[in-house]
Coordinates of C-alpha atoms in Angstrom, one line a residue:
X21 CA 23.8 -17.2 -11.1
X22 CA 23.8 -16.9 -7.4
X23 CA 22.1 -14.1 -5.5
X24 CA 24.2 -11.8 -3.4
X25 CA 22.9 -11.2 0.1
X26 CA 22.9 -7.7 1.3
X27 CA 22.4 -6.3 4.8
X28 CA 18.8 -5.5 5.8
X29 CA 18.4 -2.1 7.4
X30 CA 15.6 -1.2 9.9
X31 CA 14.4 1.4 7.4
X32 CA 13.9 -1.4 4.8
X33 CA 11.6 -3.2 7.3
X34 CA 9.6 0.0 7.7
X35 CA 8.9 0.2 4.0
X36 CA 8.0 -3.5 3.8
X37 CA 5.7 -3.2 6.8
X38 CA 3.9 -0.1 5.5
X39 CA 3.5 -1.6 2.0
X40 CA 2.2 -4.9 3.3
X41 CA -0.3 -3.2 5.7
X42 CA -1.6 -0.9 3.0
X43 CA -1.9 -3.8 0.4
X44 CA -3.9 -5.7 3.1
X45 CA -6.3 -2.7 3.1
X46 CA -5.4 -1.6 6.6
X47 CA -6.7 2.0 6.9
X48 CA -4.1 4.7 6.2
X49 CA -4.7 6.2 9.7
X50 CA -3.8 3.0 11.4
X51 CA -0.6 2.5 9.3
X52 CA 0.3 6.1 10.1
X53 CA 0.0 5.3 13.8
X54 CA 2.0 2.1 13.5
X55 CA 4.8 4.1 11.8
X56 CA 4.4 7.0 14.3
X57 CA 4.0 9.6 11.6
X58 CA 2.2 12.9 12.5
X59 CA 0.9 13.4 9.0
X60 CA -0.9 10.8 6.9
X61 CA 0.5 12.4 3.7
X62 CA 4.0 11.2 4.7
X63 CA 2.8 7.7 5.1
X64 CA 0.9 7.6 1.8
X65 CA 3.5 9.5 -0.3
X66 CA 6.6 7.8 1.0
X67 CA 5.5 4.3 2.0
X68 CA 2.3 3.8 -0.1
X69 CA 3.6 2.1 -3.2
X70 CA 0.7 1.7 -5.6
X71 CA 0.8 -0.5 -8.6
X72 CA -1.6 -1.1 -11.4
X73 CA -3.2 -4.0 -9.5
X74 CA -4.0 -1.8 -6.6
X75 CA -5.6 0.8 -8.8
X76 CA -7.6 -1.8 -10.7
X77 CA -8.9 -3.3 -7.4
X78 CA -10.0 0.1 -6.3
X79 CA -11.9 0.9 -9.5
X80 CA -13.5 -2.5 -9.5
X81 CA -15.1 -1.7 -6.2
X82 CA -17.3 0.9 -7.9
X83 CA -20.9 0.0 -8.3
X84 CA -23.4 1.7 -10.6
X85 CA -27.2 1.5 -10.2
X86 CA -26.8 -0.6 -7.2
X87 CA -25.9 -3.8 -9.1
X88 CA -23.7 -3.3 -12.1
X89 CA -20.0 -3.5 -11.3
X90 CA -17.4 -2.0 -13.5
X91 CA -14.6 -4.5 -14.3
X92 CA -11.3 -3.4 -15.6
X93 CA -9.1 -6.2 -16.8
X94 CA -5.8 -6.6 -18.5

């Protein structure tokens, strides 16, 4: 089966840019400025597409008692 090419809109590129920047852990405030939003909530709610891996990575950054790291797998 052959894929069907569809036109790429400028708005599609904004979504891709915002998602890639946020996944690269660029601070939300910087992504907000790149997209020229006045409110960071717009950036995070519309363009910040979180998936399970993003949430797992965030939780795995937690440390308890200064050395024990919580690991969530699966």
